[in-house]
Coordinates of C-alpha atoms in Angstrom, one line a residue:
M1 CA -23.7 90.6 -129.5
H2 CA -19.9 90.6 -128.8
Q3 CA -17.9 87.6 -129.7
C4 CA -14.7 87.3 -127.7
V5 CA -11.6 85.2 -128.1
V6 CA -9.7 85.1 -124.9
A7 CA -6.2 83.7 -124.1
L8 CA -4.4 83.9 -120.8
W9 CA -0.7 84.2 -119.9
L10 CA 0.2 83.8 -116.3
T11 CA 3.8 84.7 -115.3
H12 CA 5.4 84.8 -111.9
S13 CA 6.7 88.3 -112.5
A14 CA 3.6 89.9 -114.0
P15 CA -0.1 90.4 -113.3
E16 CA -2.7 88.4 -115.2
I17 CA -2.8 89.4 -118.8
I18 CA -6.0 88.9 -120.8
Y19 CA -5.6 89.2 -124.6
R20 CA -8.9 89.7 -126.2
S21 CA -10.0 90.1 -129.8
I22 CA -13.6 91.4 -130.1
A23 CA -15.5 91.0 -133.4
T24 CA -18.8 92.8 -133.8
E25 CA -21.2 93.0 -136.7
E26 CA -20.9 96.8 -136.9
F27 CA -17.1 97.2 -136.5
S28 CA -14.0 95.4 -137.7
M29 CA -11.8 93.3 -135.5
V30 CA -10.6 95.1 -132.3
R31 CA -6.9 94.6 -131.5
Q32 CA -6.2 95.2 -127.9
A33 CA -2.8 93.7 -128.3
L34 CA -0.4 94.8 -131.0
R35 CA 3.1 93.8 -131.8
T36 CA 5.5 96.8 -132.1
S37 CA 9.2 97.7 -132.1
L38 CA 11.6 100.4 -131.0
R39 CA 13.8 102.6 -133.1
I40 CA 17.2 102.3 -131.4
S41 CA 18.4 105.6 -132.9
C42 CA 15.8 107.8 -131.1
D43 CA 13.5 105.8 -128.8
I44 CA 15.9 104.6 -126.1
R45 CA 17.6 106.8 -123.5
Q46 CA 20.9 105.4 -122.2
R47 CA 22.5 106.8 -119.1
I48 CA 26.2 106.9 -118.1
D49 CA 25.6 104.0 -115.6
K50 CA 24.2 101.9 -118.6
Q51 CA 20.6 102.0 -117.3
Q52 CA 18.3 102.3 -120.3
L53 CA 14.6 103.0 -120.8
I54 CA 12.2 104.1 -123.5
F55 CA 11.8 107.9 -123.8
P56 CA 8.3 108.7 -122.4
S57 CA 7.5 110.6 -125.6
A58 CA 8.5 107.5 -127.6
A59 CA 6.2 105.3 -125.5
L60 CA 3.3 107.7 -126.0
R61 CA 3.8 107.6 -129.8
I62 CA 3.7 103.8 -129.7
L63 CA 0.6 103.8 -127.6
D64 CA -1.1 106.5 -129.7
H65 CA -0.5 104.6 -132.9
H66 CA -1.9 101.4 -131.2
L67 CA -5.1 103.2 -130.1
H68 CA -5.8 104.5 -133.6
A69 CA -5.0 101.1 -135.1
S70 CA -6.8 99.1 -132.5
G71 CA -10.4 99.7 -133.7
I72 CA -11.6 100.5 -130.2
I73 CA -12.6 103.9 -131.6
P74 CA -14.5 103.0 -134.8
T75 CA -13.0 104.5 -137.9
V76 CA -14.7 105.7 -141.1
S77 CA -13.8 103.9 -144.3
S78 CA -11.8 105.6 -147.1
S79 CA -14.7 105.2 -149.5
A80 CA -14.2 106.3 -153.1
D81 CA -16.4 108.5 -155.1
V82 CA -17.5 107.9 -158.7
S83 CA -14.1 109.0 -160.0
G84 CA -12.3 106.4 -157.8
V85 CA -10.9 109.1 -155.5
S86 CA -11.2 108.5 -151.7
N87 CA -13.4 110.9 -149.8
N88 CA -11.7 110.3 -146.4
L89 CA -8.0 110.3 -146.9
S90 CA -7.4 113.0 -144.4
S91 CA -9.8 111.8 -141.7
I92 CA -10.2 108.5 -139.9
Y93 CA -13.0 109.3 -137.4
E94 CA -16.6 110.5 -137.7
H95 CA -16.0 112.8 -134.7
D96 CA -13.1 114.8 -133.5
W97 CA -11.1 113.2 -130.6
F98 CA -8.9 115.2 -128.3
C99 CA -6.4 114.0 -125.8
V100 CA -6.8 116.2 -122.8
S101 CA -4.4 114.5 -120.4
Q102 CA -2.0 111.6 -120.2
A103 CA 0.6 110.2 -117.8
V104 CA 3.4 107.7 -118.5
T105 CA 5.9 105.9 -116.5
C106 CA 8.9 104.1 -118.2
M107 CA 10.9 101.4 -116.4
E108 CA 14.6 101.0 -116.5
C109 CA 16.0 97.9 -118.3
S110 CA 19.8 97.4 -118.6
S111 CA 19.4 95.1 -121.6
L112 CA 16.9 97.1 -123.5
L113 CA 19.3 98.2 -126.3
H114 CA 20.2 94.7 -127.4
A115 CA 16.9 93.1 -126.5
S116 CA 15.0 95.5 -128.7
L117 CA 16.9 94.2 -131.7
Q118 CA 16.0 90.6 -131.0
S119 CA 12.5 90.8 -129.4
E120 CA 9.3 92.3 -130.5
L121 CA 7.4 94.4 -128.0
T122 CA 3.7 94.1 -127.3
S123 CA 1.5 97.1 -126.7
Y124 CA -1.8 96.5 -124.7
V125 CA -4.7 99.0 -124.6
W126 CA -8.0 98.8 -122.7
V127 CA -10.8 101.0 -121.4
E128 CA -10.3 102.1 -117.8
S129 CA -13.5 104.1 -117.6
V130 CA -16.2 105.8 -119.7
G131 CA -17.7 109.2 -119.1
N132 CA -20.4 111.2 -120.8
S133 CA -18.2 112.0 -123.8
S134 CA -14.7 110.9 -122.5
I135 CA -12.8 107.7 -122.2
R136 CA -9.8 106.9 -120.0
F137 CA -7.5 104.3 -121.6
G138 CA -5.0 102.1 -119.8
N139 CA -1.8 101.1 -121.6
V140 CA 1.2 98.8 -121.0
I141 CA 4.2 98.0 -123.2
W142 CA 5.8 94.7 -122.6
M143 CA 8.9 92.9 -123.9
K144 CA 9.0 89.1 -123.9
E145 CA 5.6 89.2 -122.1
T146 CA 7.3 89.5 -118.7
I147 CA 9.3 92.8 -118.8
I148 CA 7.3 95.9 -118.3
L149 CA 8.8 98.8 -120.3
A150 CA 6.1 101.4 -119.9
K151 CA 2.6 102.0 -118.5
A152 CA 0.3 104.9 -119.0
Q153 CA -3.2 106.4 -118.7
R154 CA -4.6 108.6 -121.4
V155 CA -7.9 110.6 -121.4
F156 CA -9.7 111.5 -124.6
V157 CA -12.8 113.6 -125.2
R158 CA -15.0 113.2 -128.2
K159 CA -16.3 116.4 -129.8
Q160 CA -18.5 117.2 -132.8
K161 CA -16.7 117.4 -136.1
G162 CA -15.2 120.8 -136.5
G163 CA -16.9 122.2 -133.4
K164 CA -16.2 122.8 -129.8
K165 CA -19.2 121.0 -128.3
S166 CA -18.7 117.6 -126.8
A167 CA -20.4 114.6 -128.5
P168 CA -21.9 112.4 -125.8
F169 CA -21.9 108.6 -126.2
S170 CA -25.1 106.7 -126.8
D171 CA -25.9 103.7 -124.5
D172 CA -24.9 101.3 -127.2
E173 CA -21.5 103.0 -127.7
R174 CA -21.0 103.1 -123.9
D175 CA -21.7 99.3 -123.7
R176 CA -19.3 98.7 -126.5
F177 CA -16.5 100.6 -124.8
H178 CA -17.2 98.8 -121.5
A179 CA -16.8 95.5 -123.3
M180 CA -13.1 96.4 -123.7
D181 CA -12.2 97.0 -120.1
N182 CA -10.2 94.9 -117.5
L183 CA -7.5 93.8 -119.9
M184 CA -4.9 94.1 -117.2
K185 CA -5.5 93.2 -113.6
G186 CA -3.3 94.3 -110.6
F187 CA -1.8 97.3 -112.3
E188 CA -1.1 100.7 -110.7
L189 CA -1.0 103.2 -113.5
P190 CA 0.3 106.8 -113.4
E191 CA -2.5 109.3 -112.8
P192 CA -3.2 111.9 -115.5
L193 CA -2.9 115.6 -114.6
F194 CA -6.0 117.7 -114.2
V195 CA -5.7 121.4 -113.1
E196 CA -8.8 123.6 -112.9
T197 CA -8.8 126.2 -115.7
S198 CA -9.0 129.1 -113.2
K199 CA -5.7 127.9 -111.6
H200 CA -3.7 128.0 -114.8
H201 CA -1.2 130.6 -113.8
I202 CA 2.5 131.0 -113.1
N203 CA 3.2 131.8 -109.4
E204 CA 5.3 134.8 -108.6
D205 CA 8.0 132.7 -107.1
D206 CA 8.4 130.7 -110.3
N207 CA 11.0 131.6 -112.9
S208 CA 9.0 134.0 -115.2
S209 CA 11.4 134.0 -118.1
P210 CA 11.1 131.2 -120.6
I211 CA 14.0 128.7 -120.3
L212 CA 13.1 127.3 -123.7
T213 CA 11.6 128.8 -126.8
T214 CA 10.8 126.9 -129.9
Q215 CA 8.6 127.2 -133.0
V216 CA 6.1 124.6 -134.2
G217 CA 7.1 123.3 -137.6
P218 CA 5.3 121.0 -140.0
Q219 CA 7.2 118.0 -138.7
H220 CA 5.5 118.5 -135.3
V221 CA 1.9 118.4 -136.6
N222 CA -0.1 115.2 -136.5
F223 CA -3.1 114.0 -138.7
G224 CA -5.4 116.2 -136.5
K225 CA -3.6 119.2 -138.0
H226 CA -2.3 120.4 -134.6
A227 CA 1.0 119.9 -132.7
D228 CA 1.4 116.2 -131.7
H229 CA 1.0 115.6 -128.0
A230 CA 4.2 113.6 -127.7
F231 CA 6.1 116.5 -129.2
L232 CA 4.7 118.8 -126.5
L233 CA 5.8 116.3 -123.9
E234 CA 9.3 116.2 -125.4
T235 CA 9.3 120.0 -125.3
A236 CA 8.4 119.9 -121.6
M237 CA 11.1 117.4 -120.8
H238 CA 13.7 119.4 -122.7
A239 CA 12.8 122.4 -120.5
L240 CA 13.2 120.3 -117.4
Y241 CA 16.6 119.1 -118.6
L242 CA 17.7 122.7 -119.2
A243 CA 16.4 123.7 -115.7
N244 CA 18.3 121.1 -113.7
N245 CA 21.2 120.7 -116.2
D246 CA 21.8 117.1 -115.2
S247 CA 22.5 114.7 -118.0
T248 CA 22.5 111.8 -115.6
N249 CA 18.9 112.4 -114.5
L250 CA 16.7 109.6 -115.9
L251 CA 13.3 111.3 -115.9
N252 CA 10.9 108.4 -116.4
S253 CA 7.5 109.4 -115.0
I254 CA 5.6 112.5 -116.1
A255 CA 2.0 113.7 -116.6
I256 CA 0.9 116.4 -119.0
Q257 CA -2.4 118.2 -119.4
Y258 CA -3.4 119.8 -122.7
I259 CA -5.2 123.1 -122.4
A260 CA -5.3 124.5 -125.9
E261 CA -4.4 123.1 -129.3
V262 CA -1.1 124.3 -130.8
Y263 CA -0.7 124.9 -134.5
E264 CA 2.1 125.2 -137.0
G265 CA 3.9 128.5 -136.9
E266 CA 3.1 129.2 -133.3
Q267 CA 5.9 129.8 -130.8
L268 CA 6.1 127.9 -127.6
N269 CA 7.6 129.5 -124.5
C270 CA 8.4 127.1 -121.6
V271 CA 8.6 128.3 -118.0
V272 CA 9.8 125.9 -115.3
S273 CA 8.5 126.2 -111.7
K274 CA 11.0 127.1 -109.0
D275 CA 11.0 123.5 -107.6
E276 CA 11.7 122.2 -111.1
Q277 CA 8.7 119.8 -110.9
Q278 CA 6.4 121.6 -113.4
V279 CA 6.6 123.1 -116.8
F280 CA 4.2 125.7 -118.1
I281 CA 4.0 125.7 -121.9
M282 CA 2.7 129.0 -123.4
K283 CA 1.8 129.3 -127.0
Q284 CA 2.4 132.6 -128.7
S285 CA 0.4 133.6 -131.8
S286 CA 2.5 134.4 -134.9
L287 CA -0.1 137.0 -135.9
N288 CA -0.5 139.3 -132.8
G289 CA 2.0 137.9 -130.2
E290 CA -0.8 136.9 -127.8
Q291 CA 0.2 134.3 -125.3
K292 CA -2.1 131.5 -124.0
F293 CA -1.6 128.4 -121.9
A294 CA -1.1 125.3 -124.1
A295 CA -0.1 122.7 -121.6
I296 CA 1.1 122.0 -118.1
A297 CA 3.5 119.1 -117.4
K298 CA 4.4 117.7 -114.0
V299 CA 7.1 115.3 -112.9
L300 CA 5.6 112.2 -111.1
N301 CA 8.8 110.5 -109.8

Protein backbone atom coordinates (compact mmCIF):
# COMPACT_ATOMS: atom_id res chain seq x y z
CA MET A 1 0.00 0.00 0.00
CA HIS A 2 1.39 3.40 -1.01
CA GLN A 3 1.19 6.20 1.53
CA CYS A 4 1.33 9.63 -0.12
CA VAL A 5 1.87 13.08 1.27
CA VAL A 6 0.69 15.66 -1.25
CA ALA A 7 1.08 19.42 -1.25
CA LEU A 8 -0.03 21.83 -3.98
CA TRP A 9 1.44 25.07 -5.26
CA LEU A 10 -0.70 27.07 -7.67
CA THR A 11 0.89 30.04 -9.44
CA HIS A 12 -0.44 32.30 -12.14
CA SER A 13 2.64 31.68 -14.31
CA ALA A 14 3.05 27.93 -13.91
CA PRO A 15 1.05 24.74 -14.33
CA GLU A 16 -0.16 22.88 -11.28
CA ILE A 17 2.67 21.31 -9.35
CA ILE A 18 2.11 18.26 -7.22
CA TYR A 19 4.92 17.46 -4.82
CA ARG A 20 4.60 13.95 -3.54
CA SER A 21 6.65 11.88 -1.16
CA ILE A 22 5.88 8.18 -1.34
CA ALA A 23 6.74 5.80 1.49
CA THR A 24 6.46 2.06 1.00
CA GLU A 25 7.31 -0.90 3.19
CA GLU A 26 9.78 -2.28 0.63
CA PHE A 27 11.58 0.92 -0.33
CA SER A 28 12.88 4.03 1.37
CA MET A 29 11.28 7.44 0.92
CA VAL A 30 10.90 8.53 -2.69
CA ARG A 31 11.89 12.14 -3.34
CA GLN A 32 10.25 13.45 -6.50
CA ALA A 33 11.31 16.99 -5.59
CA LEU A 34 14.91 17.79 -4.69
CA ARG A 35 16.60 21.08 -3.85
CA THR A 36 19.69 21.73 -5.97
CA SER A 37 22.01 24.53 -7.05
CA LEU A 38 24.05 25.77 -10.00
CA ARG A 39 27.80 26.17 -10.32
CA ILE A 40 28.19 29.65 -11.78
CA SER A 41 31.68 28.79 -13.03
CA CYS A 42 30.54 26.19 -15.55
CA ASP A 43 26.74 25.61 -15.55
CA ILE A 44 25.53 28.96 -16.93
CA ARG A 45 25.87 30.20 -20.51
CA GLN A 46 25.88 34.00 -20.86
CA ARG A 47 25.47 35.54 -24.29
CA ILE A 48 26.68 38.95 -25.45
CA ASP A 49 23.13 40.35 -25.17
CA LYS A 50 23.15 39.26 -21.50
CA GLN A 51 20.63 36.48 -21.99
CA GLN A 52 21.52 33.55 -19.76
CA LEU A 53 20.53 29.92 -19.46
CA ILE A 54 21.68 26.63 -18.02
CA PHE A 55 23.85 24.64 -20.36
CA PRO A 56 21.73 21.66 -21.52
CA SER A 57 24.45 19.26 -20.37
CA ALA A 58 24.48 20.89 -16.92
CA ALA A 59 20.70 20.50 -16.68
CA LEU A 60 21.01 16.81 -17.55
CA ARG A 61 23.64 16.30 -14.85
CA ILE A 62 21.31 17.83 -12.27
CA LEU A 63 18.42 15.66 -13.45
CA ASP A 64 20.54 12.53 -13.58
CA HIS A 65 21.75 12.99 -10.01
CA HIS A 66 18.17 13.60 -8.89
CA LEU A 67 16.92 10.42 -10.55
CA HIS A 68 19.57 8.31 -8.84
CA ALA A 69 18.96 10.04 -5.50
CA SER A 70 15.17 10.02 -5.77
CA GLY A 71 14.54 6.39 -4.87
CA ILE A 72 12.20 5.96 -7.85
CA ILE A 73 14.55 3.22 -9.03
CA PRO A 74 15.15 1.09 -5.91
CA THR A 75 18.80 0.94 -4.88
CA VAL A 76 20.71 -1.86 -3.21
CA SER A 77 22.19 -1.24 0.20
CA SER A 78 25.93 -0.99 0.74
CA SER A 79 25.84 -3.96 3.11
CA ALA A 80 29.05 -4.91 4.89
CA ASP A 81 30.59 -8.37 5.07
CA VAL A 82 32.01 -9.96 8.23
CA SER A 83 35.15 -7.84 7.97
CA GLY A 84 33.09 -4.67 7.90
CA VAL A 85 33.87 -3.91 4.25
CA SER A 86 30.91 -2.93 2.06
CA ASN A 87 30.00 -5.31 -0.78
CA ASN A 88 28.25 -2.73 -2.98
CA LEU A 89 30.47 0.34 -3.04
CA SER A 90 30.71 0.36 -6.84
CA SER A 91 27.08 -0.51 -7.63
CA ILE A 92 23.79 1.07 -6.59
CA TYR A 93 21.27 -1.03 -8.54
CA GLU A 94 20.40 -4.69 -8.72
CA HIS A 95 20.10 -4.43 -12.51
CA ASP A 96 21.90 -2.39 -15.16
CA TRP A 97 20.06 0.75 -16.30
CA PHE A 98 20.85 2.38 -19.63
CA CYS A 99 19.75 5.79 -20.84
CA VAL A 100 18.85 5.27 -24.50
CA SER A 101 17.57 8.74 -25.38
CA GLN A 102 16.95 12.10 -23.81
CA ALA A 103 15.82 15.57 -24.84
CA VAL A 104 16.24 18.82 -22.95
CA THR A 105 15.07 22.40 -23.43
CA CYS A 106 16.55 25.24 -21.37
CA MET A 107 14.85 28.62 -21.00
CA GLU A 108 16.52 32.02 -21.13
CA CYS A 109 16.61 34.03 -17.91
CA SER A 110 18.37 37.40 -17.82
CA SER A 111 18.73 37.29 -14.02
CA LEU A 112 19.97 33.71 -13.74
CA LEU A 113 23.54 34.54 -12.76
CA HIS A 114 22.62 36.61 -9.69
CA ALA A 115 19.47 34.68 -8.83
CA SER A 116 21.37 31.37 -8.74
CA LEU A 117 23.53 32.77 -5.92
CA GLN A 118 20.52 33.76 -3.86
CA SER A 119 17.89 31.14 -4.65
CA GLU A 120 17.86 27.38 -4.51
CA LEU A 121 16.60 25.48 -7.50
CA THR A 122 14.10 22.64 -7.34
CA SER A 123 14.33 19.61 -9.59
CA TYR A 124 11.18 17.54 -10.18
CA VAL A 125 11.05 14.05 -11.63
CA TRP A 126 8.08 11.82 -12.40
CA VAL A 127 7.21 8.80 -14.53
CA GLU A 128 5.69 9.67 -17.90
CA SER A 129 5.16 6.10 -19.07
CA VAL A 130 6.24 2.53 -18.34
CA GLY A 131 7.06 -0.08 -20.97
CA ASN A 132 8.00 -3.74 -20.75
CA SER A 133 11.50 -2.96 -19.46
CA SER A 134 11.75 0.79 -20.10
CA ILE A 135 10.66 3.95 -18.31
CA ARG A 136 10.18 7.44 -19.71
CA PHE A 137 10.84 10.12 -17.08
CA GLY A 138 9.62 13.70 -17.14
CA ASN A 139 11.73 16.42 -15.54
CA VAL A 140 11.54 20.13 -14.76
CA ILE A 141 14.01 22.46 -13.04
CA TRP A 142 12.46 25.49 -11.36
CA MET A 143 13.73 28.58 -9.60
CA LYS A 144 11.58 30.28 -6.96
CA GLU A 145 8.81 27.78 -7.90
CA THR A 146 7.69 30.04 -10.76
CA ILE A 147 10.60 30.37 -13.20
CA ILE A 148 11.15 27.36 -15.46
CA LEU A 149 14.85 26.89 -16.22
CA ALA A 150 14.78 23.51 -17.97
CA LYS A 151 12.47 20.66 -18.90
CA ALA A 152 13.35 17.24 -20.25
CA GLN A 153 12.29 13.71 -21.10
CA ARG A 154 14.66 10.81 -20.51
CA VAL A 155 14.20 7.16 -21.49
CA PHE A 156 15.91 4.35 -19.58
CA VAL A 157 15.97 0.60 -20.24
CA ARG A 158 16.60 -1.98 -17.53
CA LYS A 159 18.85 -4.91 -18.40
CA GLN A 160 20.18 -7.95 -16.61
CA LYS A 161 23.32 -7.29 -14.58
CA GLY A 162 26.35 -7.60 -16.83
CA GLY A 163 24.28 -8.87 -19.76
CA LYS A 164 22.65 -7.56 -22.91
CA LYS A 165 19.15 -8.95 -22.34
CA SER A 166 16.43 -6.67 -21.07
CA ALA A 167 14.97 -7.26 -17.61
CA PRO A 168 11.15 -6.90 -17.83
CA PHE A 169 9.26 -5.38 -14.93
CA SER A 170 6.94 -7.44 -12.77
CA ASP A 171 3.33 -6.30 -12.32
CA ASP A 172 4.16 -5.06 -8.82
CA GLU A 173 7.12 -3.05 -10.13
CA ARG A 174 5.01 -1.56 -12.90
CA ASP A 175 2.32 -0.55 -10.38
CA ARG A 176 4.95 1.05 -8.21
CA PHE A 177 6.32 3.14 -11.08
CA HIS A 178 2.81 4.16 -12.15
CA ALA A 179 2.24 5.51 -8.64
CA MET A 180 4.83 8.20 -9.42
CA ASP A 181 3.27 9.69 -12.55
CA ASN A 182 1.43 12.96 -13.22
CA LEU A 183 3.61 15.10 -10.99
CA MET A 184 3.35 17.93 -13.51
CA LYS A 185 0.20 18.80 -15.43
CA GLY A 186 -0.04 20.97 -18.51
CA PHE A 187 3.57 20.61 -19.59
CA GLU A 188 4.86 20.13 -23.12
CA LEU A 189 8.17 18.32 -22.90
CA PRO A 190 10.81 17.97 -25.63
CA GLU A 191 10.61 14.63 -27.41
CA PRO A 192 13.51 12.17 -27.18
CA LEU A 193 15.14 11.10 -30.42
CA PHE A 194 14.60 7.60 -31.80
CA VAL A 195 16.15 6.57 -35.12
CA GLU A 196 15.84 3.03 -36.46
CA THR A 197 19.10 1.11 -36.23
CA SER A 198 19.07 0.40 -39.96
CA LYS A 199 18.98 4.16 -40.64
CA HIS A 200 22.13 4.97 -38.70
CA HIS A 201 24.22 6.28 -41.57
CA ILE A 202 25.83 9.48 -42.77
CA ASN A 203 24.30 10.78 -46.00
CA GLU A 204 26.55 11.46 -48.96
CA ASP A 205 25.65 15.16 -48.87
CA ASP A 206 26.78 15.48 -45.24
CA ASN A 207 30.28 16.56 -44.34
CA SER A 208 32.09 13.23 -44.10
CA SER A 209 35.21 14.55 -42.38
CA PRO A 210 35.04 14.87 -38.59
CA ILE A 211 34.76 18.45 -37.41
CA LEU A 212 35.76 17.43 -33.90
CA THR A 213 37.87 14.58 -32.57
CA THR A 214 38.39 13.90 -28.88
CA GLN A 215 39.48 11.02 -26.69
CA VAL A 216 37.49 9.76 -23.72
CA GLY A 217 39.44 10.25 -20.52
CA PRO A 218 38.81 9.01 -16.97
CA GLN A 219 37.09 12.31 -16.09
CA HIS A 220 34.39 11.55 -18.68
CA VAL A 221 33.44 8.14 -17.24
CA ASN A 222 30.51 7.75 -14.83
CA PHE A 223 29.73 5.18 -12.13
CA GLY A 224 28.44 2.81 -14.84
CA LYS A 225 32.03 2.61 -16.14
CA HIS A 226 31.16 4.17 -19.51
CA ALA A 227 31.27 7.71 -20.88
CA ASP A 228 28.76 9.96 -19.15
CA HIS A 229 25.78 10.83 -21.33
CA ALA A 230 25.95 14.53 -20.49
CA PHE A 231 29.57 14.52 -21.70
CA LEU A 232 28.45 13.04 -25.03
CA LEU A 233 25.84 15.80 -25.32
CA GLU A 234 28.54 18.40 -24.60
CA THR A 235 30.66 16.84 -27.32
CA ALA A 236 27.77 17.08 -29.81
CA MET A 237 27.13 20.72 -28.88
CA HIS A 238 30.83 21.52 -29.27
CA ALA A 239 30.72 20.05 -32.79
CA LEU A 240 27.66 22.17 -33.64
CA TYR A 241 29.45 25.27 -32.36
CA LEU A 242 32.45 24.54 -34.58
CA ALA A 243 30.16 23.94 -37.57
CA ASN A 244 28.26 27.24 -37.41
CA ASN A 245 31.08 29.23 -35.78
CA ASP A 246 28.58 31.53 -34.08
CA SER A 247 29.37 32.43 -30.47
CA THR A 248 26.07 34.33 -30.19
CA ASN A 249 24.00 31.25 -30.97
CA LEU A 250 22.22 30.21 -27.78
CA LEU A 251 21.46 26.55 -28.50
CA ASN A 252 18.92 25.63 -25.87
CA SER A 253 16.98 22.60 -27.10
CA ILE A 254 18.54 19.34 -28.22
CA ALA A 255 17.84 15.61 -28.27
CA ILE A 256 20.37 12.80 -28.27
CA GLN A 257 20.01 9.07 -28.84
CA TYR A 258 22.64 6.72 -27.45
CA ILE A 259 23.42 3.78 -29.71
CA ALA A 260 26.48 2.18 -28.14
CA GLU A 261 28.34 2.62 -24.90
CA VAL A 262 31.59 4.56 -25.05
CA TYR A 263 34.56 3.63 -22.89
CA GLU A 264 37.71 5.26 -21.58
CA GLY A 265 40.44 5.47 -24.19
CA GLU A 266 38.12 5.37 -27.20
CA GLN A 267 38.29 8.19 -29.73
CA LEU A 268 35.17 10.11 -30.68
CA ASN A 269 34.81 11.49 -34.21
CA CYS A 270 31.96 13.97 -34.74
CA VAL A 271 30.42 14.61 -38.15
CA VAL A 272 27.86 17.41 -38.57
CA SER A 273 25.08 17.17 -41.17
CA LYS A 274 25.05 19.64 -44.05
CA ASP A 275 22.10 21.54 -42.56
CA GLU A 276 23.99 21.75 -39.23
CA GLN A 277 21.01 20.25 -37.38
CA GLN A 278 22.45 16.81 -36.56
CA VAL A 279 25.67 15.44 -35.14
CA PHE A 280 26.83 11.87 -35.72
CA ILE A 281 29.22 10.72 -32.99
CA MET A 282 31.37 7.78 -34.03
CA LYS A 283 33.52 5.88 -31.56
CA GLN A 284 36.84 4.51 -32.71
CA SER A 285 38.45 1.57 -30.97
CA SER A 286 41.90 2.18 -29.48
CA LEU A 287 42.81 -1.43 -30.32
CA ASN A 288 41.92 -1.91 -34.00
CA GLY A 289 40.67 1.50 -35.19
CA GLU A 290 37.18 0.16 -35.94
CA GLN A 291 34.47 2.84 -36.00
CA LYS A 292 30.88 2.43 -34.77
CA PHE A 293 27.99 4.78 -34.17
CA ALA A 294 27.91 5.91 -30.54
CA ALA A 295 25.20 8.58 -30.60
CA ILE A 296 23.14 10.89 -32.79
CA ALA A 297 22.15 14.37 -31.61
CA LYS A 298 19.57 16.65 -33.20
CA VAL A 299 18.81 20.33 -32.67
CA LEU A 300 15.17 20.84 -31.65
CA ASN A 301 14.88 24.63 -31.81
